[in-house]
mmCIF file of C-alpha atoms and ligand atoms in Angstrom:
data_model
loop_
_atom_site.group_PDB
_atom_site.id
_atom_site.type_symbol
_atom_site.label_atom_id
_atom_site.label_comp_id
_atom_site.label_asym_id
_atom_site.label_seq_id
_atom_site.Cartn_x
_atom_site.Cartn_y
_atom_site.Cartn_z
ATOM 1 C CA MET A 30 95.873 79.545 114.279
ATOM 2 C CA SER A 31 96.883 78.912 117.905
ATOM 3 C CA PRO A 32 96.580 81.829 120.395
ATOM 4 C CA HIS A 33 100.396 81.898 120.489
ATOM 5 C CA GLU A 34 100.616 82.203 116.691
ATOM 6 C CA THR A 35 97.903 84.891 116.650
ATOM 7 C CA ALA A 36 99.815 86.917 119.274
ATOM 8 C CA ARG A 37 103.046 86.559 117.290
ATOM 9 C CA THR A 38 101.380 87.609 114.031
ATOM 10 C CA SER A 39 99.866 90.688 115.641
ATOM 11 C CA GLN A 40 103.247 91.682 117.165
ATOM 12 C CA GLU A 41 104.864 91.273 113.725
ATOM 13 C CA ALA A 42 102.089 93.360 112.130
ATOM 14 C CA GLN A 43 102.699 96.124 114.698
ATOM 15 C CA GLU A 44 106.462 96.185 114.078
ATOM 16 C CA THR A 45 105.936 96.334 110.317
ATOM 17 C CA ALA A 46 103.343 99.119 110.781
ATOM 18 C CA VAL A 47 105.866 101.319 112.657
ATOM 19 C CA LEU A 48 108.477 100.702 109.970
ATOM 20 C CA HIS A 49 105.841 101.649 107.384
ATOM 21 C CA ASP A 50 105.196 104.932 109.233
ATOM 22 C CA ILE A 51 108.876 105.744 109.710
ATOM 23 C CA ALA A 52 109.977 104.768 106.167
ATOM 24 C CA ASP A 53 109.564 108.455 105.176
ATOM 25 C CA ILE A 54 112.655 109.419 107.157
ATOM 26 C CA LEU A 55 114.831 106.514 106.003
ATOM 27 C CA ARG A 56 117.210 106.575 103.065
ATOM 28 C CA CYS A 57 119.027 103.957 101.059
ATOM 29 C CA PRO A 58 122.485 103.195 102.506
ATOM 30 C CA HIS A 59 123.827 102.605 98.968
ATOM 31 C CA CYS A 60 122.436 105.448 96.831
ATOM 32 C CA GLN A 61 120.836 107.753 99.481
ATOM 33 C CA ALA A 62 117.457 107.710 97.673
ATOM 34 C CA SER A 63 114.336 107.654 99.850
ATOM 35 C CA LEU A 64 112.948 104.284 100.962
ATOM 36 C CA ASP A 65 109.431 102.926 100.653
ATOM 37 C CA HIS A 66 107.854 100.059 102.490
ATOM 38 C CA ASP A 67 106.637 97.578 99.911
ATOM 39 C CA ALA A 68 103.160 97.004 101.396
ATOM 40 C CA GLY A 69 102.340 93.387 101.908
ATOM 41 C CA ARG A 70 105.978 92.310 101.689
ATOM 42 C CA ARG A 71 108.634 92.376 104.349
ATOM 43 C CA VAL A 72 110.967 94.627 102.346
ATOM 44 C CA LEU A 73 111.942 98.268 101.994
ATOM 45 C CA ARG A 74 112.792 99.433 98.474
ATOM 46 C CA CYS A 75 114.709 102.552 97.440
ATOM 47 C CA ALA A 76 113.190 105.119 95.084
ATOM 48 C CA ALA A 77 115.946 104.428 92.565
ATOM 49 C CA GLY A 78 114.480 100.906 92.470
ATOM 50 C CA ARG A 79 117.897 99.272 92.552
ATOM 51 C CA HIS A 80 118.143 98.253 96.200
ATOM 52 C CA THR A 81 115.857 96.291 98.506
ATOM 53 C CA PHE A 82 116.266 95.581 102.200
ATOM 54 C CA ASP A 83 114.686 92.797 104.178
ATOM 55 C CA ILE A 84 112.674 93.346 107.318
ATOM 56 C CA ALA A 85 113.870 90.590 109.647
ATOM 57 C CA ARG A 86 111.366 88.161 111.128
ATOM 58 C CA GLN A 87 112.171 89.823 114.469
ATOM 59 C CA GLY A 88 110.904 93.174 113.176
ATOM 60 C CA TYR A 89 113.962 95.315 112.346
ATOM 61 C CA ALA A 90 115.034 96.584 108.928
ATOM 62 C CA GLY A 91 118.428 95.417 107.682
ATOM 63 C CA LEU A 92 120.033 98.644 106.380
ATOM 64 C CA LEU A 93 123.697 97.743 106.868
ATOM 65 C CA ALA A 94 125.876 98.520 103.871
ATOM 66 C CA GLY A 95 127.815 95.451 102.787
ATOM 67 C CA ASP A 96 131.235 96.697 103.878
ATOM 68 C CA ALA A 97 130.269 97.540 107.488
ATOM 69 C CA ASN A 98 132.543 96.311 110.257
ATOM 70 C CA THR A 99 130.310 94.374 112.649
ATOM 71 C CA GLY A 100 133.196 93.451 114.980
ATOM 72 C CA THR A 101 132.077 95.887 117.703
ATOM 73 C CA ALA A 102 128.453 94.658 117.790
ATOM 74 C CA ASP A 103 127.261 93.625 121.240
ATOM 75 C CA THR A 104 127.099 89.836 121.514
ATOM 76 C CA ALA A 105 124.032 87.827 122.556
ATOM 77 C CA ALA A 106 125.449 87.501 126.098
ATOM 78 C CA MET A 107 126.151 91.241 126.402
ATOM 79 C CA VAL A 108 122.658 92.133 125.204
ATOM 80 C CA ALA A 109 121.021 89.625 127.574
ATOM 81 C CA ALA A 110 123.020 91.095 130.487
ATOM 82 C CA ARG A 111 122.069 94.650 129.460
ATOM 83 C CA ASP A 112 118.406 93.717 129.175
ATOM 84 C CA ALA A 113 118.420 92.144 132.658
ATOM 85 C CA PHE A 114 120.258 95.056 134.287
ATOM 86 C CA LEU A 115 118.288 97.876 132.650
ATOM 87 C CA GLY A 116 115.017 95.959 133.038
ATOM 88 C CA ALA A 117 115.638 95.822 136.807
ATOM 89 C CA GLY A 118 115.572 99.655 136.801
ATOM 90 C CA HIS A 119 119.116 100.238 138.107
ATOM 91 C CA TYR A 120 119.789 103.049 135.575
ATOM 92 C CA ARG A 121 116.340 104.625 135.920
ATOM 93 C CA PRO A 122 117.739 108.123 136.738
ATOM 94 C CA ILE A 123 119.549 108.113 133.360
ATOM 95 C CA ALA A 124 116.344 107.124 131.550
ATOM 96 C CA ASP A 125 114.488 109.894 133.410
ATOM 97 C CA ALA A 126 117.070 112.524 132.384
ATOM 98 C CA LEU A 127 116.687 111.483 128.728
ATOM 99 C CA ALA A 128 112.898 111.447 129.018
ATOM 100 C CA ALA A 129 113.012 115.045 130.331
ATOM 101 C CA HIS A 130 114.879 116.099 127.172
ATOM 102 C CA ALA A 131 112.340 114.251 125.022
ATOM 103 C CA ALA A 132 109.466 116.031 126.800
ATOM 104 C CA ASP A 133 111.163 119.430 126.185
ATOM 105 C CA THR A 134 111.794 118.847 122.491
ATOM 106 C CA THR A 135 109.761 121.188 120.299
ATOM 107 C CA ALA A 136 111.316 120.631 116.846
ATOM 108 C CA PRO A 137 109.359 118.542 114.370
ATOM 109 C CA GLY A 138 110.617 115.037 113.672
ATOM 110 C CA VAL A 139 111.387 111.681 115.205
ATOM 111 C CA ILE A 140 113.646 110.556 118.059
ATOM 112 C CA VAL A 141 116.670 108.641 116.757
ATOM 113 C CA ASP A 142 118.829 106.636 119.177
ATOM 114 C CA VAL A 143 122.258 105.865 117.689
ATOM 115 C CA GLY A 144 123.758 102.733 119.247
ATOM 116 C CA ALA A 145 120.388 102.118 120.913
ATOM 117 C CA GLY A 146 121.117 98.663 122.304
ATOM 118 C CA THR A 147 117.885 97.096 123.558
ATOM 119 C CA GLY A 148 115.909 100.329 122.961
ATOM 120 C CA HIS A 149 115.454 100.837 126.712
ATOM 121 C CA TYR A 150 116.215 104.584 126.706
ATOM 122 C CA LEU A 151 114.377 105.238 123.450
ATOM 123 C CA ALA A 152 111.243 103.633 124.931
ATOM 124 C CA HIS A 153 111.422 105.926 127.986
ATOM 125 C CA ALA A 154 111.954 108.964 125.750
ATOM 126 C CA LEU A 155 108.934 108.031 123.613
ATOM 127 C CA GLU A 156 106.769 107.648 126.718
ATOM 128 C CA ALA A 157 107.590 111.278 127.538
ATOM 129 C CA ALA A 158 106.887 112.454 123.965
ATOM 130 C CA PRO A 159 103.358 111.334 123.084
ATOM 131 C CA GLY A 160 102.750 111.010 119.370
ATOM 132 C CA ARG A 161 106.415 110.981 118.306
ATOM 133 C CA LEU A 162 107.943 108.056 116.474
ATOM 134 C CA GLY A 163 111.326 106.620 117.384
ATOM 135 C CA LEU A 164 114.096 104.848 115.501
ATOM 136 C CA ALA A 165 116.644 102.594 117.203
ATOM 137 C CA LEU A 166 119.870 102.192 115.220
ATOM 138 C CA ASP A 167 122.437 99.577 116.179
ATOM 139 C CA ILE A 168 124.814 97.135 114.539
ATOM 140 C CA SER A 169 124.042 94.162 116.822
ATOM 141 C CA LYS A 170 121.258 91.874 115.624
ATOM 142 C CA TYR A 171 120.747 90.710 119.211
ATOM 143 C CA ALA A 172 120.183 94.297 120.336
ATOM 144 C CA LEU A 173 117.913 95.043 117.366
ATOM 145 C CA ARG A 174 115.682 92.047 118.045
ATOM 146 C CA ARG A 175 114.848 93.593 121.407
ATOM 147 C CA ALA A 176 114.791 97.208 120.184
ATOM 148 C CA ALA A 177 112.137 96.337 117.559
ATOM 149 C CA LYS A 178 109.822 95.361 120.434
ATOM 150 C CA ALA A 179 110.857 98.058 122.895
ATOM 151 C CA HIS A 180 107.906 100.419 122.304
ATOM 152 C CA PRO A 181 104.803 100.477 120.054
ATOM 153 C CA ARG A 182 106.061 103.715 118.427
ATOM 154 C CA ALA A 183 109.679 102.542 117.944
ATOM 155 C CA ALA A 184 111.133 100.997 114.794
ATOM 156 C CA ALA A 185 114.608 99.486 114.620
ATOM 157 C CA ALA A 186 117.201 99.248 111.854
ATOM 158 C CA SER A 187 120.711 97.897 111.551
ATOM 159 C CA CYS A 188 123.453 100.283 110.483
ATOM 160 C CA ASP A 189 127.079 101.156 111.183
ATOM 161 C CA ALA A 190 127.353 104.377 113.178
ATOM 162 C CA TRP A 191 130.739 105.086 111.495
ATOM 163 C CA GLN A 192 129.198 105.139 108.034
ATOM 164 C CA PRO A 193 126.497 107.450 106.610
ATOM 165 C CA LEU A 194 123.325 106.797 108.623
ATOM 166 C CA PRO A 195 120.286 105.462 106.702
ATOM 167 C CA VAL A 196 118.298 108.531 107.800
ATOM 168 C CA ARG A 197 117.302 111.562 105.685
ATOM 169 C CA ASP A 198 118.683 115.052 106.384
ATOM 170 C CA GLY A 199 116.997 117.084 109.144
ATOM 171 C CA THR A 200 114.355 114.508 110.057
ATOM 172 C CA ALA A 201 115.301 113.973 113.727
ATOM 173 C CA ALA A 202 113.940 116.292 116.422
ATOM 174 C CA LEU A 203 116.125 114.586 119.023
ATOM 175 C CA VAL A 204 119.144 112.330 118.639
ATOM 176 C CA LEU A 205 120.169 110.196 121.627
ATOM 177 C CA ASN A 206 123.613 108.658 122.003
ATOM 178 C CA VAL A 207 124.112 106.685 125.207
ATOM 179 C CA PHE A 208 127.439 104.932 125.902
ATOM 180 C CA ALA A 209 127.661 104.355 122.147
ATOM 181 C CA PRO A 210 129.753 105.265 119.083
ATOM 182 C CA ARG A 211 129.069 108.590 117.377
ATOM 183 C CA ASN A 212 130.009 110.223 114.097
ATOM 184 C CA PRO A 213 129.471 113.975 114.704
ATOM 185 C CA ALA A 214 128.967 114.948 111.045
ATOM 186 C CA GLU A 215 126.239 112.346 110.588
ATOM 187 C CA LEU A 216 124.485 113.219 113.854
ATOM 188 C CA ARG A 217 124.388 116.847 112.666
ATOM 189 C CA ARG A 218 123.134 115.928 109.204
ATOM 190 C CA VAL A 219 120.104 113.945 110.422
ATOM 191 C CA LEU A 220 119.134 116.541 113.044
ATOM 192 C CA HIS A 221 116.484 119.210 112.384
ATOM 193 C CA PRO A 222 117.950 122.764 112.663
ATOM 194 C CA GLN A 223 115.922 123.301 115.876
ATOM 195 C CA GLY A 224 116.642 119.786 117.124
ATOM 196 C CA ARG A 225 118.844 118.620 119.985
ATOM 197 C CA LEU A 226 121.566 116.034 120.421
ATOM 198 C CA VAL A 227 121.806 114.439 123.884
ATOM 199 C CA VAL A 228 124.873 112.362 124.715
ATOM 200 C CA VAL A 229 125.407 110.245 127.845
ATOM 201 C CA THR A 230 129.007 109.495 128.859
ATOM 202 C CA PRO A 231 130.327 107.892 132.040
ATOM 203 C CA THR A 232 132.461 109.980 134.405
ATOM 204 C CA VAL A 233 135.614 108.713 136.071
ATOM 205 C CA ARG A 234 133.508 107.885 139.177
ATOM 206 C CA HIS A 235 131.036 105.654 137.290
ATOM 207 C CA LEU A 236 130.933 102.180 138.927
ATOM 208 C CA ALA A 237 134.169 103.154 140.715
ATOM 209 C CA GLU A 238 133.785 100.547 143.492
ATOM 210 C CA LEU A 239 133.482 97.745 140.926
ATOM 211 C CA VAL A 240 136.266 99.079 138.695
ATOM 212 C CA THR A 241 138.671 98.820 141.620
ATOM 213 C CA VAL A 242 137.736 95.428 143.041
ATOM 214 C CA LEU A 243 137.072 93.710 139.723
ATOM 215 C CA ASP A 244 139.922 95.357 137.805
ATOM 216 C CA LEU A 245 137.650 96.720 135.048
ATOM 217 C CA LEU A 246 138.477 99.219 132.316
ATOM 218 C CA SER A 247 138.399 102.741 133.706
ATOM 219 C CA VAL A 248 137.259 105.960 132.029
ATOM 220 C CA ASP A 249 139.710 108.818 131.435
ATOM 221 C CA ASP A 250 138.729 111.975 133.271
ATOM 222 C CA ASP A 251 138.882 114.290 130.231
ATOM 223 C CA LYS A 252 136.128 112.368 128.421
ATOM 224 C CA LYS A 253 133.662 115.269 128.522
ATOM 225 C CA ALA A 254 136.250 117.745 127.171
ATOM 226 C CA ARG A 255 137.109 115.347 124.355
ATOM 227 C CA LEU A 256 133.412 114.903 123.570
ATOM 228 C CA ASP A 257 132.870 118.684 123.308
ATOM 229 C CA ALA A 258 135.971 119.039 121.140
ATOM 230 C CA ALA A 259 134.919 116.254 118.757
ATOM 231 C CA LEU A 260 131.404 117.694 118.434
ATOM 232 C CA SER A 261 132.434 121.376 118.222
ATOM 233 C CA PRO A 262 132.625 121.690 114.393
ATOM 234 C CA TYR A 263 128.955 120.692 114.234
ATOM 235 C CA PHE A 264 127.379 121.436 117.620
ATOM 236 C CA THR A 265 127.221 124.142 120.313
ATOM 237 C CA PRO A 266 127.119 122.786 123.887
ATOM 238 C CA LEU A 267 123.986 123.668 125.875
ATOM 239 C CA ASP A 268 123.530 122.341 129.419
ATOM 240 C CA ALA A 269 125.540 119.421 130.760
ATOM 241 C CA ARG A 270 124.134 117.692 133.841
ATOM 242 C CA SER A 271 125.806 115.236 136.146
ATOM 243 C CA VAL A 272 123.449 112.372 137.029
ATOM 244 C CA ALA A 273 124.860 110.595 140.082
ATOM 245 C CA PHE A 274 123.091 107.988 142.190
ATOM 246 C CA ARG A 275 123.770 104.987 144.435
ATOM 247 C CA MET A 276 122.756 101.446 143.521
ATOM 248 C CA THR A 277 122.295 98.391 145.716
ATOM 249 C CA LEU A 278 123.399 95.411 143.650
ATOM 250 C CA GLY A 279 123.277 91.685 144.270
ATOM 251 C CA HIS A 280 125.981 89.471 142.828
ATOM 252 C CA ALA A 281 123.869 88.724 139.727
ATOM 253 C CA ASP A 282 123.379 92.462 139.086
ATOM 254 C CA ALA A 283 127.117 93.059 139.450
ATOM 255 C CA ALA A 284 127.827 90.236 136.983
ATOM 256 C CA SER A 285 125.334 91.781 134.518
ATOM 257 C CA VAL A 286 126.772 95.292 134.721
ATOM 258 C CA VAL A 287 130.242 93.914 133.940
ATOM 259 C CA ALA A 288 128.961 91.624 131.174
ATOM 260 C CA MET A 289 127.078 94.452 129.406
ATOM 261 C CA GLY A 290 129.924 96.980 129.460
ATOM 262 C CA PRO A 291 133.218 97.515 127.650
ATOM 263 C CA SER A 292 135.082 95.299 130.132
ATOM 264 C CA ALA A 293 133.158 92.312 128.731
ATOM 265 C CA TRP A 294 135.532 92.468 125.734
ATOM 266 C CA HIS A 295 138.618 92.198 127.959
ATOM 267 C CA THR A 296 137.731 89.937 130.871
ATOM 268 C CA ASP A 297 137.038 86.249 131.230
ATOM 269 C CA PRO A 298 133.461 85.778 132.588
ATOM 270 C CA GLU A 299 134.573 82.929 134.885
ATOM 271 C CA THR A 300 137.318 85.050 136.451
ATOM 272 C CA VAL A 301 134.872 87.914 137.020
ATOM 273 C CA ARG A 302 132.281 85.542 138.513
ATOM 274 C CA GLY A 303 134.913 84.211 140.927
ATOM 275 C CA ARG A 304 135.911 87.718 142.015
ATOM 276 C CA ILE A 305 132.271 88.762 142.495
ATOM 277 C CA ALA A 306 131.541 85.645 144.581
ATOM 278 C CA ALA A 307 134.252 86.735 147.016
ATOM 279 C CA LEU A 308 132.615 90.152 147.602
ATOM 280 C CA PRO A 309 130.034 90.984 150.264
ATOM 281 C CA ALA A 310 126.391 91.176 149.182
ATOM 282 C CA PRO A 311 124.625 93.408 148.521
ATOM 283 C CA LEU A 312 127.161 95.784 147.007
ATOM 284 C CA HIS A 313 126.746 99.550 147.235
ATOM 285 C CA VAL A 314 127.942 101.041 143.975
ATOM 286 C CA GLY A 315 127.875 104.606 142.672
ATOM 287 C CA ALA A 316 126.798 105.444 139.134
ATOM 288 C CA GLU A 317 127.768 108.799 137.631
ATOM 289 C CA VAL A 318 127.266 109.968 134.083
ATOM 290 C CA THR A 319 127.176 113.293 132.261
ATOM 291 C CA VAL A 320 124.071 114.022 130.209
ATOM 292 C CA SER A 321 125.137 116.673 127.684
ATOM 293 C CA ALA A 322 122.772 118.515 125.358
ATOM 294 C CA TYR A 323 123.874 120.182 122.120
ATOM 295 C CA ALA A 324 122.290 122.426 119.511
ATOM 296 C CA PRO A 325 123.317 122.044 115.866
ATOM 297 C CA ARG A 326 125.538 124.812 114.469
HETATM 298 C C1 SAM B 11 127.581 100.030 125.532
HETATM 299 S S1 SAM B 11 126.265 99.610 124.412
HETATM 300 C C2 SAM B 11 125.033 100.876 124.757
HETATM 301 C C3 SAM B 11 123.646 100.503 124.291
HETATM 302 C C4 SAM B 11 122.520 101.462 124.734
HETATM 303 N N1 SAM B 11 122.728 102.815 124.245
HETATM 304 C C5 SAM B 11 122.404 101.455 126.237
HETATM 305 O O1 SAM B 11 123.034 102.316 126.880
HETATM 306 O O2 SAM B 11 121.715 100.592 126.767
HETATM 307 C C6 SAM B 11 126.932 100.115 122.827
HETATM 308 C C7 SAM B 11 126.008 99.776 121.669
HETATM 309 O O3 SAM B 11 126.612 100.240 120.459
HETATM 310 C C8 SAM B 11 126.454 99.254 119.467
HETATM 311 N N2 SAM B 11 127.506 99.446 118.463
HETATM 312 C C9 SAM B 11 128.808 99.115 118.546
HETATM 313 N N3 SAM B 11 129.448 99.459 117.408
HETATM 314 C C10 SAM B 11 128.520 100.030 116.594
HETATM 315 C C11 SAM B 11 128.570 100.582 115.297
HETATM 316 N N4 SAM B 11 129.696 100.636 114.605
HETATM 317 N N5 SAM B 11 127.423 101.069 114.778
HETATM 318 C C12 SAM B 11 126.252 101.030 115.466
HETATM 319 N N6 SAM B 11 126.144 100.531 116.709
HETATM 320 C C13 SAM B 11 127.269 100.031 117.267
HETATM 321 C C14 SAM B 11 126.560 97.931 120.218
HETATM 322 O O4 SAM B 11 125.999 96.850 119.510
HETATM 323 C C15 SAM B 11 125.800 98.278 121.509
HETATM 324 O O5 SAM B 11 124.423 97.982 121.405
HETATM 325 ZN ZN1 ZN B 12 119.323 102.625 96.569
#
């Protein structure tokens, strides 16, 4: 075996080992029975014995129910842009705020990130919570390929956040939801009674300088109130913190932050590139999000 093949095989073995360890908290998306890792094979099998799920070569479990709508999955280009931007550390204060919640979590269970993208925030949370396992859930195979490799204690699985999650009741100590879709009833169901939900949403001032000059989608200013209202049947709000910071972005960073966000669905990349090229460099851009914590009712 070449050194390259040996390295690949050991990475694959590590990803499968985390899935093996986390299989206890997974459940079958079809019949809700518990799932077991079929040792030696790259499959998960439900206790009812009727359903099996492949573990992709890239290390994530395929737990999407057949009728899921994958139309909102981040594309390869969006995920590559997100990886570049987050990897450069521009959103570090957001990762730090999530890591602080992970460090404070005392409930038993794993950290589940719903709509985890590349697994960037989950990896930071796991670094602050030694010994915990993490599960990245997303519907984009491009995101999951990265999330499966994001941290030695993180596993990744595909699922549709609008459908029942492939996670057993009460097994999550902490659920993260960062700029991603959320189904309140399901987030409540998977959370341990002493667990916490932490949601990150952009404020109206997030990337404001770019929104104006590049004509991007803007956020409505009652987003936080709508979030609390949607969660209120299942969750009690705890603290909500504004995380605001300034970023110095080159043109490539600005192109990435547009390409990874919701505006990517509505703008032509060439047009955006042209507009960015006409701007001064570097750009000074404000980021502002709300990091809201909730306790289950
Ligand atoms: C704006 S990105 C945020 C990703 C990550 N939380 C971050 O902040 O880096 C939204 C993520 O939600 C995922 N997504 C979209 N629709 C979904 C669905 N129905 N179920 C699960 N994930 C979904 C996308 O693939 C994408 O990775
Ligand atoms: Zn089943």
